[in-house]
Each structure stands twice: as structure tokens, then as C-alpha cells.
Amino acid sequence: MGRRPARCYRQIKNKPYPKSRYCRGVPDPKIRIFDVGQKKRGVDEFPLCVHLVSWEKENVSSEALEAARIACNKYMAKHAGKDAFHLRVRAHPYHVLRINKMLSCAGADRLQTGMRGAFGKPTGTCARVSIGQVLLSVRCRDAHARHAHEALRRAKFKFPGRQRIITSGKWGFTRFKRGEYLELRSEGRIVPDGVNAKLLTWHGSLADRQPGQAVFPPSVAGSA
């Protein structure tokens, strides 16, 4: 008996049903890698960020997430180059899907139980996504913006429902807007932290700061 089509599980109906010590025997999700490309490149190297955003409240299967990751990665590697982007899958398939198996062969009427004990056994996993939730994110240089858009457009065909491609106003995967990031970096208040960045504030002990990293509140800085 093969997999049921994903349309059978697309609607979000019940409570989340994650894998636990009570919910055992769950098959592994199809997607195992969530970051591909140059995931160790610093925060300053890839300023542009493009998102694929879900425009529906639905379940997205782990098979669909894996297919979208492969499609997006393949296009970006071919047209932008393997070292020119970082792709991150933002939705994680934690919700367990169930199936109440029925025997359909000859003589199955003796063995079928109908609706008795119809809770079902785990058959796969999916991610419960809401409207406006980011499914995939690509960070790259500004020169490869059109390739990132096309790669995510191709990934859209792997998902049910509607999605939108949105160019972020933030710097890479950080929480800072691009103009704000450049301003803070010129002031020396940004500390690179892998693919992210930390903001130096005036809280905390000065003894723990590196030389040149002391930041004073506006009231103190203005009076100095």
C-alpha cells in the first residue's frame, strides 16, 4: 500500500500531534537537511534576503519541503554558483500524520474492523503553516536577486495552495533593516555572529567588553 496523496492531509483539523514517548513508531521525515549552500559565510557577505511566504493555513508534507529544497538549490547552484547563496528551510515537519489502514484484498471483510479503533497509526510528518509564515529563505548578493526569485518561483510548484515571493528589507537573515545595519556597523555597534549579528548596547559590565566596544547611553554620550 503506497502513500496517500498529500491532499488527504492538507487541511489543519486537529491539535498538533508531535512525536513523543507516547507517539512512537513515527517514520523519519523526508527532509533531513535544512541549510544548504554557503551556510558558514559571514553576515556581511550576503546582504540580500528573499523569502517564499505561505499565503494559506495548511499542512505542508516533509516530502514537499524536500522537493522544494532540491529544486531551489539546483537552480541557484547552476545559475548563481555553488558559493553564491545560502538557502534555509524555515518550516519544520513536527506534526505526525496518521492512517487507519484497511485491507482491500479478497476476503478482507472478515478482518476489517470498520470504525472500531479508528485512531490510526503514524504514516508520515508535515509542517503546520499559517498565513504569512516563511517557508524558504535565500540570502545572496544583490547581483543574484533575479536568480533567487526564479529559484523560489520553481520551488512554489512543489507546495499546495498559494505562496508569495517577498524581497526582505532586512540585511540577510538578521533582524536589522539594511540602512540601519550599515549605520550601526559604521558606528562599530554590530558584532558578526555567524549568519546573524549582535547589537552592542549599553547594558552589562564594561569589564567584559573588548577594547573599543564600550557603548554609552545617549544621555552620557551627549554630555561628554
Short mmCIF file of N, CA and C in Angstrom, two decimals, residues 44 171 178-191 199 212:
data_model
loop_
_atom_site.label_atom_id
_atom_site.label_comp_id
_atom_site.label_asym_id
_atom_site.label_seq_id
_atom_site.Cartn_x
_atom_site.Cartn_y
_atom_site.Cartn_z
N ASP A 44 28.18 39.69 6.58
CA ASP A 44 28.42 40.82 5.67
C ASP A 44 28.48 40.42 4.20
N TRP A 171 18.77 43.02 6.43
CA TRP A 171 20.11 42.64 5.96
C TRP A 171 20.28 41.14 6.19
N ARG A 178 18.28 47.25 6.27
CA ARG A 178 19.57 47.40 5.60
C ARG A 178 20.25 48.72 5.93
N GLY A 179 19.49 49.82 5.90
CA GLY A 179 20.08 51.12 6.23
C GLY A 179 20.53 51.19 7.68
N GLU A 180 19.71 50.61 8.56
CA GLU A 180 20.03 50.58 9.99
C GLU A 180 21.29 49.75 10.25
N TYR A 181 21.42 48.63 9.53
CA TYR A 181 22.58 47.76 9.71
C TYR A 181 23.87 48.48 9.31
N LEU A 182 23.84 49.16 8.17
CA LEU A 182 25.03 49.87 7.70
C LEU A 182 25.41 51.00 8.67
N GLU A 183 24.41 51.68 9.21
CA GLU A 183 24.67 52.77 10.16
C GLU A 183 25.28 52.23 11.44
N LEU A 184 24.72 51.14 11.97
CA LEU A 184 25.24 50.55 13.21
C LEU A 184 26.64 49.98 12.99
N ARG A 185 26.86 49.40 11.80
CA ARG A 185 28.19 48.84 11.51
C ARG A 185 29.24 49.93 11.44
N SER A 186 28.87 51.08 10.86
CA SER A 186 29.83 52.20 10.78
C SER A 186 30.14 52.77 12.16
N GLU A 187 29.18 52.64 13.09
CA GLU A 187 29.40 53.11 14.46
C GLU A 187 30.16 52.09 15.31
N GLY A 188 30.37 50.87 14.75
CA GLY A 188 31.07 49.82 15.49
C GLY A 188 30.20 49.14 16.52
N ARG A 189 28.87 49.20 16.36
CA ARG A 189 27.95 48.60 17.34
C ARG A 189 27.43 47.24 16.90
N ILE A 190 27.88 46.76 15.73
CA ILE A 190 27.46 45.44 15.22
C ILE A 190 28.62 44.46 15.39
N VAL A 191 28.32 43.33 15.99
CA VAL A 191 29.31 42.26 16.12
C VAL A 191 28.83 41.07 15.32
N LEU A 199 23.88 43.16 18.46
CA LEU A 199 23.93 44.61 18.65
C LEU A 199 24.52 44.91 20.01
N GLY A 212 37.44 49.16 22.81
CA GLY A 212 36.77 49.83 21.69
C GLY A 212 35.33 49.42 21.50
#
